[in-house]
Coordinates of N, CA, C and O in Angstrom, one line a residue:
X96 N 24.8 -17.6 5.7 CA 24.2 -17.6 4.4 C 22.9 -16.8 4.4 O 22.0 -17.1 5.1
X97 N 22.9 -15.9 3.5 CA 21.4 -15.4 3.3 C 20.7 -15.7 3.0 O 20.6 -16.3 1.9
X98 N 19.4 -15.4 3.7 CA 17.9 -16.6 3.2 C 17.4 -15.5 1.6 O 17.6 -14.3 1.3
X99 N 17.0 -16.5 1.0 CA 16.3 -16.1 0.1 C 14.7 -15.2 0.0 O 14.1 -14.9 1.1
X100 N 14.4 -15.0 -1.0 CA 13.2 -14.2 -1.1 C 12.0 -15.1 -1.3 O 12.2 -15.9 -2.2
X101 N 10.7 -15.2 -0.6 CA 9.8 -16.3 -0.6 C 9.2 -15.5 -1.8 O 9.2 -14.3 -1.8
X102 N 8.6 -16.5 -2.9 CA 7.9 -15.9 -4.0 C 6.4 -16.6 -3.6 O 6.2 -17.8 -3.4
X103 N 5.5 -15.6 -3.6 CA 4.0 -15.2 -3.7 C 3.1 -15.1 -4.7 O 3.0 -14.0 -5.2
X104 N 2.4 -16.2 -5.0 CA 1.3 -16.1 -6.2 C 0.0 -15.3 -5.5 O -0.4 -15.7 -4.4
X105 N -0.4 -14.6 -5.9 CA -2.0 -14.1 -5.5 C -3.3 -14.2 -6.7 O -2.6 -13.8 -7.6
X106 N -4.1 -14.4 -7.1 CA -5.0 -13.6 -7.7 C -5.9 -13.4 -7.2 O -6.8 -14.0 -6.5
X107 N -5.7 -11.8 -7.9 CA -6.8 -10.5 -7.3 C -8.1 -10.5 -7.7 O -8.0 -10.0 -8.8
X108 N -9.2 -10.6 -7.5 CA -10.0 -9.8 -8.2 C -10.3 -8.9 -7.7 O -10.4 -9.0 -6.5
X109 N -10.7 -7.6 -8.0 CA -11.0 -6.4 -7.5 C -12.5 -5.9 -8.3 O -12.5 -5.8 -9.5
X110 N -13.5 -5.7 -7.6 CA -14.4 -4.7 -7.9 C -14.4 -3.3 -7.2 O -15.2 -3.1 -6.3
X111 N -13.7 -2.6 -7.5 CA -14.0 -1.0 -7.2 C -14.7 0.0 -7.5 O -14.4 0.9 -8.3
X112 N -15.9 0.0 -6.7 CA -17.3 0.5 -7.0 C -16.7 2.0 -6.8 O -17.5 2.8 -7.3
X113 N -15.7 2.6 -6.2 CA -15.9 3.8 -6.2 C -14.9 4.6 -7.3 O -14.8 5.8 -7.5
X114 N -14.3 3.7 -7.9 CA -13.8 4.3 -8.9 C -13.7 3.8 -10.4 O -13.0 4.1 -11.3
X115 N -15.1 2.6 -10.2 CA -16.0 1.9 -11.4 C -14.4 1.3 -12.0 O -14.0 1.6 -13.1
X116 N -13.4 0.3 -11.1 CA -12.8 -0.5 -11.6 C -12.8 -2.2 -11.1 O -12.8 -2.7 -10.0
X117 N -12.7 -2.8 -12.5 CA -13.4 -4.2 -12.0 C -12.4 -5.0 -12.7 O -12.8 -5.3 -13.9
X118 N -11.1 -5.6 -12.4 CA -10.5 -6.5 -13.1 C -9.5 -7.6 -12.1 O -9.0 -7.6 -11.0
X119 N -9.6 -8.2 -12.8 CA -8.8 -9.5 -12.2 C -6.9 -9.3 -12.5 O -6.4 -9.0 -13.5
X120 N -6.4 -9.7 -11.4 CA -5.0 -9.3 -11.8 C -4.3 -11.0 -10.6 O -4.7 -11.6 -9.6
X121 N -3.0 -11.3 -11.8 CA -2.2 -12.0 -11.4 C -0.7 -11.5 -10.7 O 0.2 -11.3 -11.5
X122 N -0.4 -11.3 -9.5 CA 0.3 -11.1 -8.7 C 1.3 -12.0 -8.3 O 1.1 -13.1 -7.9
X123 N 3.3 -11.2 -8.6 CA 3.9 -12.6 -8.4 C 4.6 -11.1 -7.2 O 5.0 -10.0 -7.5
X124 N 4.6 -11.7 -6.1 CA 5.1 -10.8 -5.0 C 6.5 -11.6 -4.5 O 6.6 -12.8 -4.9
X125 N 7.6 -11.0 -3.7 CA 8.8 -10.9 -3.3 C 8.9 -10.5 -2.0 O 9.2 -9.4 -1.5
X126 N 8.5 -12.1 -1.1 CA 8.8 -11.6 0.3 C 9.7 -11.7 0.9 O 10.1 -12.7 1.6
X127 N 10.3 -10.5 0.9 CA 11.9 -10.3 1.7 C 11.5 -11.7 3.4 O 10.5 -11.8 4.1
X128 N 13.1 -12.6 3.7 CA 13.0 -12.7 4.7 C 12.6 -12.2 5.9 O 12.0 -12.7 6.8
X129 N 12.8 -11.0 5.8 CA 12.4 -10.3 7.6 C 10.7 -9.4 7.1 O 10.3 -8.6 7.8
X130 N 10.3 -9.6 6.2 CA 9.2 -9.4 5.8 C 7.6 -9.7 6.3 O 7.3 -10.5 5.3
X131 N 6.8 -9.7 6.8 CA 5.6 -10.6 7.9 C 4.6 -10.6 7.1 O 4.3 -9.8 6.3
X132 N 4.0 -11.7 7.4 CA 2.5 -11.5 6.6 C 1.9 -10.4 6.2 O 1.7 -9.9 5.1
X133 N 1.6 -10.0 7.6 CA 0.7 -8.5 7.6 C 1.2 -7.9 6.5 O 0.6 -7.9 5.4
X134 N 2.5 -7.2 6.7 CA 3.3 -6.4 5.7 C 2.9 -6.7 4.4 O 2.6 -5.7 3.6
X135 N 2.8 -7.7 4.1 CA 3.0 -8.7 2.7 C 1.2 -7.9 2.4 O 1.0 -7.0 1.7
X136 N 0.4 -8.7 3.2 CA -0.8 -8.2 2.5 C -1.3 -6.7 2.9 O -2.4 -6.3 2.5
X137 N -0.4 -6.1 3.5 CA -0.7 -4.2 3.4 C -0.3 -4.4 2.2 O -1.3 -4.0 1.6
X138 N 0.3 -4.7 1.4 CA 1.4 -4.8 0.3 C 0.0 -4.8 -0.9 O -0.3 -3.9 -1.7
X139 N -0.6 -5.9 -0.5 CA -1.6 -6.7 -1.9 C -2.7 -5.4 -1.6 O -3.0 -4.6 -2.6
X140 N -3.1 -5.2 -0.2 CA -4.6 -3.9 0.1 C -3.9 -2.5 -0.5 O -4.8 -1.7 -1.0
X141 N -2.8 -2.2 -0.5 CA -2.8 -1.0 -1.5 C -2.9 -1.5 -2.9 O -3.6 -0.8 -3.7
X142 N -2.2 -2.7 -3.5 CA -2.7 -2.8 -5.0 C -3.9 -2.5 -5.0 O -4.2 -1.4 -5.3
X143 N -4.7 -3.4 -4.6 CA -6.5 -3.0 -5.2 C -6.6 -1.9 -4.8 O -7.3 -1.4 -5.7
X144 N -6.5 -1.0 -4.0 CA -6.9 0.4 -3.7 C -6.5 1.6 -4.5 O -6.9 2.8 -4.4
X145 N -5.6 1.2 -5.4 CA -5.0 1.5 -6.3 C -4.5 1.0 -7.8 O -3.6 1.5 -8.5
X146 N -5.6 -0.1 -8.1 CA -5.1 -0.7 -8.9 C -5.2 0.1 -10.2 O -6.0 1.1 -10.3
X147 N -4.5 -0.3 -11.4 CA -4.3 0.3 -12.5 C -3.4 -0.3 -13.3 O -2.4 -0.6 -12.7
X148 N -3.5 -0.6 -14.7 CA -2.9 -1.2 -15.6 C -1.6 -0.9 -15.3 O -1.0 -2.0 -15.2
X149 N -0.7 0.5 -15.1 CA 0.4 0.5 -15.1 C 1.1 0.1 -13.7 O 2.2 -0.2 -13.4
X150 N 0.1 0.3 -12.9 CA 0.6 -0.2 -11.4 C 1.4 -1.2 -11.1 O 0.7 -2.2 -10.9
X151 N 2.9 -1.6 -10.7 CA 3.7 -2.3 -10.6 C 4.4 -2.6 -9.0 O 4.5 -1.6 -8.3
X152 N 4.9 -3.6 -8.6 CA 5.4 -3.9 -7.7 C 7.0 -3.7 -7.7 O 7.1 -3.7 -9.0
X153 N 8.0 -3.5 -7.4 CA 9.2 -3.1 -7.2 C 10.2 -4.7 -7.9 O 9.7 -5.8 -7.8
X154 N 10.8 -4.5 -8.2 CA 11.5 -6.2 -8.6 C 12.3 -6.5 -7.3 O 12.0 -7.6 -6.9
X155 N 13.2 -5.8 -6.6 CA 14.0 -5.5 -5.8 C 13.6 -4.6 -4.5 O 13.6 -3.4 -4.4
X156 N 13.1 -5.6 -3.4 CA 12.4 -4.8 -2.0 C 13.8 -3.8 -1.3 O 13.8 -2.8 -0.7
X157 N 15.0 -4.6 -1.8 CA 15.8 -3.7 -0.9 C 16.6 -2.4 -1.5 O 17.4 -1.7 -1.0
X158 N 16.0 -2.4 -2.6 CA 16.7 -1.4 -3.3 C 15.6 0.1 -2.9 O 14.5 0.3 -3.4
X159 N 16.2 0.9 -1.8 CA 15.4 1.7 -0.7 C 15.4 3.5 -1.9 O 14.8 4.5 -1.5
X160 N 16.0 3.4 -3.1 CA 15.6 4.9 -4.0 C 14.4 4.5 -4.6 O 14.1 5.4 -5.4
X161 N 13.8 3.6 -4.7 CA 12.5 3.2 -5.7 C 11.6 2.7 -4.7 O 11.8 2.0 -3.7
X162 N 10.4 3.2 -5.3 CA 8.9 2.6 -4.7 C 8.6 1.2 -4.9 O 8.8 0.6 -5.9
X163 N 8.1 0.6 -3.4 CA 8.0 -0.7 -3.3 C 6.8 -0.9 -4.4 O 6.7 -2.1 -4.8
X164 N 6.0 -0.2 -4.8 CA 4.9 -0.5 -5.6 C 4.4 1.3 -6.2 O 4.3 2.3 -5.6
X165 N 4.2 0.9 -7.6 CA 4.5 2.2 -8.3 C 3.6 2.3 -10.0 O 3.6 1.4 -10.8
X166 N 2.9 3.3 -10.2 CA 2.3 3.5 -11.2 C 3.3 5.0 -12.2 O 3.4 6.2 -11.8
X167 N 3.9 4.1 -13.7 CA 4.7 4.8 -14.1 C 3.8 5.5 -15.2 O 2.6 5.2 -15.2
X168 N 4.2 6.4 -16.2 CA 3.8 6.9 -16.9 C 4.2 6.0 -18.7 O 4.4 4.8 -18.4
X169 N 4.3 6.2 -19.6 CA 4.4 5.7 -20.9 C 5.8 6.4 -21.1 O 6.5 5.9 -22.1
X170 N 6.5 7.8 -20.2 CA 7.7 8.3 -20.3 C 8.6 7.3 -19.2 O 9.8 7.3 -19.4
X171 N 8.0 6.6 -18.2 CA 9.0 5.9 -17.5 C 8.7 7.1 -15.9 O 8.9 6.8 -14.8
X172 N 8.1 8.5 -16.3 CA 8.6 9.1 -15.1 C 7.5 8.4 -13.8 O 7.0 7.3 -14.1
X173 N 7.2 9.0 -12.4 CA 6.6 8.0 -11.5 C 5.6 9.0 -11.2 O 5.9 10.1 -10.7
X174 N 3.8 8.5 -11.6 CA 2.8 9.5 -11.2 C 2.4 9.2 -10.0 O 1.7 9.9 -9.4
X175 N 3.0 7.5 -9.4 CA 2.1 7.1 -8.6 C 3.3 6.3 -7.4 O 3.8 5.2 -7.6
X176 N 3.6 7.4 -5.9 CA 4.7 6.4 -5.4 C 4.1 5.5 -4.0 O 4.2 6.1 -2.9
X177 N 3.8 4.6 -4.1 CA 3.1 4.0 -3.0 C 3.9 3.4 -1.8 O 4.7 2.5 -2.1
X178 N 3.9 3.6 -0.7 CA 5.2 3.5 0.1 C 4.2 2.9 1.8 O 3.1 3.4 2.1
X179 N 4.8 1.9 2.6 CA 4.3 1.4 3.5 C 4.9 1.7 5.1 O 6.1 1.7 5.1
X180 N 4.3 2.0 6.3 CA 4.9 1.7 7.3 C 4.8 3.4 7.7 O 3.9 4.2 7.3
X181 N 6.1 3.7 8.7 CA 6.1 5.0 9.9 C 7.2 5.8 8.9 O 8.3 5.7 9.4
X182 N 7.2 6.2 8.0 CA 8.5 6.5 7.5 C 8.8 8.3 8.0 O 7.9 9.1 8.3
X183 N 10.3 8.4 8.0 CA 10.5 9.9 7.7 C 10.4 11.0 7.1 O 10.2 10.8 5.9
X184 N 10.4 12.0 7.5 CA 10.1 13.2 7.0 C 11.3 13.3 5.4 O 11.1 14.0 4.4
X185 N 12.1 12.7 5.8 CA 13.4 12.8 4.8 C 13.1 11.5 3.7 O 14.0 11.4 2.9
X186 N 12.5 11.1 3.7 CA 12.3 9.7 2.8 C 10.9 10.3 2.5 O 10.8 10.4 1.3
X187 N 10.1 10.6 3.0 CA 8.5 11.2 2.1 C 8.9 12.5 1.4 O 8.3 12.7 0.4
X188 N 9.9 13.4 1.8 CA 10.3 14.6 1.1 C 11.4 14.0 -0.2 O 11.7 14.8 -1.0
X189 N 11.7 12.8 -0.1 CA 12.2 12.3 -1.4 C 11.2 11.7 -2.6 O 11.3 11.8 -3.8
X190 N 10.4 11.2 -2.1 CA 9.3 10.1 -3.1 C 8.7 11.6 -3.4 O 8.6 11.6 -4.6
X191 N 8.5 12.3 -3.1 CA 7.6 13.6 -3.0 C 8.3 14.6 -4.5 O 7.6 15.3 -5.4
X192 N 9.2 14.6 -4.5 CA 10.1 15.2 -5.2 C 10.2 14.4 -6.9 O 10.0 14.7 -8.1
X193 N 10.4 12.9 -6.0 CA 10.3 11.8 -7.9 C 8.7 11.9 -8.2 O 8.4 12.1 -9.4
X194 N 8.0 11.8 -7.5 CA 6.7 11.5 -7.9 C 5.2 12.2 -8.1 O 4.6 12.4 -7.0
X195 N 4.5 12.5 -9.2 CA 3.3 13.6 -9.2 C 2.8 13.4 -7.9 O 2.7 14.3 -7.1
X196 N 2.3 11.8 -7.5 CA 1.9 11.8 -6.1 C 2.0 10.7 -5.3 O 1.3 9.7 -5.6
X197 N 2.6 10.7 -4.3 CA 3.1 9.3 -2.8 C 1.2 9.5 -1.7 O 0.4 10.4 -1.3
X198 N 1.4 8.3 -1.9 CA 0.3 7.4 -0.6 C 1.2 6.7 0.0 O 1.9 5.8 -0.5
X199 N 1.1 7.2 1.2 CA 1.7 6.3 2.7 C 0.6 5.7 3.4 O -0.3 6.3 4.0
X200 N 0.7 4.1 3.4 CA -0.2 3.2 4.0 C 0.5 2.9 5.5 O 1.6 2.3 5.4
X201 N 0.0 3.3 6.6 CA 0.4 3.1 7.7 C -0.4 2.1 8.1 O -1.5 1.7 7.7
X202 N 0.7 1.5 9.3 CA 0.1 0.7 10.4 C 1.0 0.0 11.4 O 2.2 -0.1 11.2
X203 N 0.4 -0.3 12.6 CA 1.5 -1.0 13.8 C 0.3 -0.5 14.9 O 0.7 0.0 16.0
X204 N -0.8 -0.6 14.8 CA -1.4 -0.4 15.8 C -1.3 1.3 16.4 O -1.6 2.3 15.6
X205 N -0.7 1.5 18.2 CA -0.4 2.1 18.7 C 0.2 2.9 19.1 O 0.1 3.4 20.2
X206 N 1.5 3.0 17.8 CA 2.6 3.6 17.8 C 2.2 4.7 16.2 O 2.7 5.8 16.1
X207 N 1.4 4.3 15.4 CA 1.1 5.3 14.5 C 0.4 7.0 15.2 O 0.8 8.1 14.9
X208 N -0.8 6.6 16.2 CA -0.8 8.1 16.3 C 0.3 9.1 17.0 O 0.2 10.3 17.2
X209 N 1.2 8.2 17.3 CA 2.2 8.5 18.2 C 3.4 9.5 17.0 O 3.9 10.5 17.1
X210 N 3.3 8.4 15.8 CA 4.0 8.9 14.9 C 3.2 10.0 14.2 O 3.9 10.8 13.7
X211 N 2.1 10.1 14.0 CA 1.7 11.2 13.6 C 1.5 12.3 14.1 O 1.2 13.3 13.4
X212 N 1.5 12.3 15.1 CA 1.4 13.1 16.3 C 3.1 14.0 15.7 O 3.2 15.1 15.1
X213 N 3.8 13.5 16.0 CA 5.4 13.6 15.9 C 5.4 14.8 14.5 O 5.8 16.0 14.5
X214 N 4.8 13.8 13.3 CA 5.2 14.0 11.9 C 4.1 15.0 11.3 O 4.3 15.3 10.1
X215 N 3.0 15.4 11.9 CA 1.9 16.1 11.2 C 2.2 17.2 11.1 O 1.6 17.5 10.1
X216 N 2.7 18.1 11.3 CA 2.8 19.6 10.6 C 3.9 19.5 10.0 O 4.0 20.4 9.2
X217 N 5.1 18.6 9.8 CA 6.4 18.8 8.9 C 5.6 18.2 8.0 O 5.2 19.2 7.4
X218 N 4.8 17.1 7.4 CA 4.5 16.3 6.5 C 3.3 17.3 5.6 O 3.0 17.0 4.5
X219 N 2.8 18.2 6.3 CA 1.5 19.2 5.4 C 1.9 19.7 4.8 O 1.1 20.0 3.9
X220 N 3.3 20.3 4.5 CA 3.6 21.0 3.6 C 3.8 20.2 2.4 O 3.9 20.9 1.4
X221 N 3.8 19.1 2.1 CA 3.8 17.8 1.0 C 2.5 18.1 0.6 O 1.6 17.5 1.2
X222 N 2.1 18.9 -0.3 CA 1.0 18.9 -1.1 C 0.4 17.8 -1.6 O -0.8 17.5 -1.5
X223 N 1.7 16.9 -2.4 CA 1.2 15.6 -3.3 C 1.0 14.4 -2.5 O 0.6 13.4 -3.1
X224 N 1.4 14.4 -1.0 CA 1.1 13.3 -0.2 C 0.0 13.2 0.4 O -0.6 14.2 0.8
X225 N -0.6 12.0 0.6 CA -2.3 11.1 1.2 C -1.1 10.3 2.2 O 0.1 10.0 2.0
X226 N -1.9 10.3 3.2 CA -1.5 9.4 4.0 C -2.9 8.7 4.6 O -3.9 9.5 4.8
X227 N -3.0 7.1 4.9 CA -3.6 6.2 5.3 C -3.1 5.8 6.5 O -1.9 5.9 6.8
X228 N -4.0 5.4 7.3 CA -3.6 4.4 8.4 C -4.5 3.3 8.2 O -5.5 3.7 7.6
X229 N -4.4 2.2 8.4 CA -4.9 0.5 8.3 C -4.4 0.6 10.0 O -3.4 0.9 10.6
X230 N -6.3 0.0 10.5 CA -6.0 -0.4 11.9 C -5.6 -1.4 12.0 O -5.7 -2.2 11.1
X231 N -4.8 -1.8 13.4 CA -4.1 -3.0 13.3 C -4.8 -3.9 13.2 O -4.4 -4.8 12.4
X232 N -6.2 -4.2 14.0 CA -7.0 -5.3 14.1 C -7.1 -6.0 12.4 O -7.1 -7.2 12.1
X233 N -7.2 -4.7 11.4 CA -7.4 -5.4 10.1 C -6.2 -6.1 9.9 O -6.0 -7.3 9.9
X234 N -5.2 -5.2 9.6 CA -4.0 -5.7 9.3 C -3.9 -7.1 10.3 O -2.8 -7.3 9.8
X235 N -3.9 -8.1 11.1 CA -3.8 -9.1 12.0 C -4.8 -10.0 11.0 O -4.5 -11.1 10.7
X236 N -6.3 -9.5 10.5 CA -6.5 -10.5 10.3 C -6.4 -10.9 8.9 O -6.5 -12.0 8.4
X237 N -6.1 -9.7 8.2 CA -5.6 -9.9 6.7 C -4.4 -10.9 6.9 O -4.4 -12.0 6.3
X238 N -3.4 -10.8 7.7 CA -2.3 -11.7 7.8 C -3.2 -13.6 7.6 O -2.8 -14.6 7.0
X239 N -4.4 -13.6 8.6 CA -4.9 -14.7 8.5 C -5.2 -15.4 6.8 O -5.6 -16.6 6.6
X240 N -4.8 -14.4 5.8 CA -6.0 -15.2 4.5 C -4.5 -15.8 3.5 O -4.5 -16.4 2.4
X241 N -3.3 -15.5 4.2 CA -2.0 -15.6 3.6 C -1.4 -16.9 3.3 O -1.5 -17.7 4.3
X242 N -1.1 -17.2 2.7 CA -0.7 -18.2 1.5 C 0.3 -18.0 0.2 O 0.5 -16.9 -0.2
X243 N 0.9 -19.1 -0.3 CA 1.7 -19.1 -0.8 C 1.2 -18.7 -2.6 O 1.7 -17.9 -3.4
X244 N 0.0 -19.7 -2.6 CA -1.4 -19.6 -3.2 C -2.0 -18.8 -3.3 O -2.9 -19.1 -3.9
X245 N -2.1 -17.5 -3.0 CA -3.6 -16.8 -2.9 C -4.6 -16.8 -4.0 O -4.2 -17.1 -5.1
X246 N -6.1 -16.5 -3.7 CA -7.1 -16.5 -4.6 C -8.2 -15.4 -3.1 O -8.9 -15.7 -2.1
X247 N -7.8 -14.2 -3.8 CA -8.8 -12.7 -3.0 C -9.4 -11.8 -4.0 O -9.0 -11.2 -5.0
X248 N -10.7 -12.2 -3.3 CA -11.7 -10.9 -3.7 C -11.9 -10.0 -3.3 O -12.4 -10.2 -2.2
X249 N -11.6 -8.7 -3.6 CA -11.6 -7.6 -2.7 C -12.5 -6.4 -3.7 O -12.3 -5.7 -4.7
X250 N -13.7 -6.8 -2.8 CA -14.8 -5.3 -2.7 C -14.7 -4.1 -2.2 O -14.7 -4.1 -1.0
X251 N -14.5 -2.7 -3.0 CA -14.7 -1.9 -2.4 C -15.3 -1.0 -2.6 O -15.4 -0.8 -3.8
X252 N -16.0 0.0 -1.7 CA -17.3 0.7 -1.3 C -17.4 1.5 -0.6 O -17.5 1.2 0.6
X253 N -17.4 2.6 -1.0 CA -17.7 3.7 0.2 C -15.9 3.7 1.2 O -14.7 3.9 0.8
X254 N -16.3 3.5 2.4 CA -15.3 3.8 2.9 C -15.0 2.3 3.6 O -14.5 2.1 4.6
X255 N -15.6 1.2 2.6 CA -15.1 -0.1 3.5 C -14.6 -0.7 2.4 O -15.1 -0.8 1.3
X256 N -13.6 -1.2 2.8 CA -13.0 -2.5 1.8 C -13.4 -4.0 2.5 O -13.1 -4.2 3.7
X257 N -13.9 -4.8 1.5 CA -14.3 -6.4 2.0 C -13.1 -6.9 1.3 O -12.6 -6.4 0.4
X258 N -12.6 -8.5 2.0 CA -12.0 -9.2 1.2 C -12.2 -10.4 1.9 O -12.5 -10.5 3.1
X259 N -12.1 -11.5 0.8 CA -12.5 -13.0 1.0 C -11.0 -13.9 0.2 O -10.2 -13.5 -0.6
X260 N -11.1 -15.0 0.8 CA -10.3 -15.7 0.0 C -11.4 -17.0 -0.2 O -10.8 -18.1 -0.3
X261 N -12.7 -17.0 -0.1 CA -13.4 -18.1 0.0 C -13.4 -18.6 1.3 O -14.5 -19.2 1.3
X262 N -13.0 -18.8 2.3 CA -13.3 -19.5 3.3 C -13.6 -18.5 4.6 O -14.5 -18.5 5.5
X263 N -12.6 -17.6 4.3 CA -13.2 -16.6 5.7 C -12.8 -15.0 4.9 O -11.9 -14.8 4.1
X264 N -13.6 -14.1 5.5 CA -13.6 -12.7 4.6 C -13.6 -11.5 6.3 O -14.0 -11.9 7.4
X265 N -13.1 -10.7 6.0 CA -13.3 -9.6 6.8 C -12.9 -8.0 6.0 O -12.3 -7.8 5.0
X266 N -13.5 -7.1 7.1 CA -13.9 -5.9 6.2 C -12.9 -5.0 7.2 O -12.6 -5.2 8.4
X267 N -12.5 -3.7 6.3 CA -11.7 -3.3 7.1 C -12.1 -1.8 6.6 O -12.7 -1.7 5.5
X268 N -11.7 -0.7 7.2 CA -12.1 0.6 6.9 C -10.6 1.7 7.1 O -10.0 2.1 8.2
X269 N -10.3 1.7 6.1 CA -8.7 2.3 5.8 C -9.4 3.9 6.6 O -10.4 4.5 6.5
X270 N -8.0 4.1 7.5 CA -8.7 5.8 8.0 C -7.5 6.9 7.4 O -6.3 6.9 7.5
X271 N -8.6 8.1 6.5 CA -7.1 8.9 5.7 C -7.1 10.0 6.9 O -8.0 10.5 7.6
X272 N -5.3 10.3 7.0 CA -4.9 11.2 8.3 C -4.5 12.4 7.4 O -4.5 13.5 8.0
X273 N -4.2 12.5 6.5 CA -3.9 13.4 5.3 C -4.0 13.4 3.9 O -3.4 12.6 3.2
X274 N -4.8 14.5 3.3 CA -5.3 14.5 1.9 C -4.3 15.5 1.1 O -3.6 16.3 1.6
X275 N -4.3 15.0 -0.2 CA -3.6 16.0 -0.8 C -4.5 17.3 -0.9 O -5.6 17.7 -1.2
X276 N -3.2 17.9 -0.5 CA -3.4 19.4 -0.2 C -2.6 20.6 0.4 O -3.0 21.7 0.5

């Protein structure tokens, strides 16, 4: 029998000092069974890093032609394709193609420079792609603030993002390995 999808309340608040955005947002996330904490809140650290009225979460995680989280236009088309994890050259040359522009949020520790190592000169010619790495240490302890419940504040500044859920907060410093260009 197939397990079901665990449903996730969050709310956000976000002050984003570097791109003077400050709003509060209610989050109903979709955690696939084979899905991990960490994952889950790489998931929530790109919304605020990205947040924006049109900015949306995917309805369906397994449906692999659509962005797990996605800022659409007022025509439906995709300006914004936000995508997680070590992916291929053949899956970033697709989002690349639907969308004005894809951010890939990496992480897994000590297998990403490994992977970039691998993927960095096929992936440069992607003009409209940013790529991020999230060090693992953050990613491990963001898994700590995880709940069924959430209530996170997440500051960001310069090149650090803070986040709290009230009881314990830690700061993490997203490292970009590629700019659009």
């Amino acid at each position: 029998m197939a397990q079901k999808a665990r449903v996730i309340k969050a709310q956000l608040q976000i002050a984003d000092m570097l791109r003077h955005h400050y709003q509060d947002y209610s989050l109903t996330l979709a955690q696939h069974p084979s899905e991990t904490d960490a994952r889950l809140l790489v998931r929530v650290l790109a919304f605020a890093l990205n947040a924006s009225e049109n900015l949306v979460f995917a309805k369906d995680l397994s449906d692999e032609g659509e962005p797990e989280l996605a800022e659409y236009n007022l025509h439906g088309d995709i300006e914004l394709w936000i995508a997680f994890g070590q992916l291929d050259e053949k899956w970033l040359r697709k989002a690349s193609q639907k969308a004005k522009q894809v951010r890939l949020y990496t992480y897994g520790g000590r297998s990403v420079p490994v992977w970039w190592q691998q993927n960095q000169n096929t992936l440069q010619r992607f003009k409209n792609l940013q790529i991020w790495e999230i060090p693992e240490a953050s990613v491990q302890e963001m898994a700590g603030l995880m709940s069924r419940g959430m209530h996170l504040q997440c500051n960001i500044s310069e090149d650090q993002v803070y986040i709290s859920d009230g009881n314990q907060s830690l700061s993490l410093e997203p490292r970009l390995l590629k700019d659009f260009s």
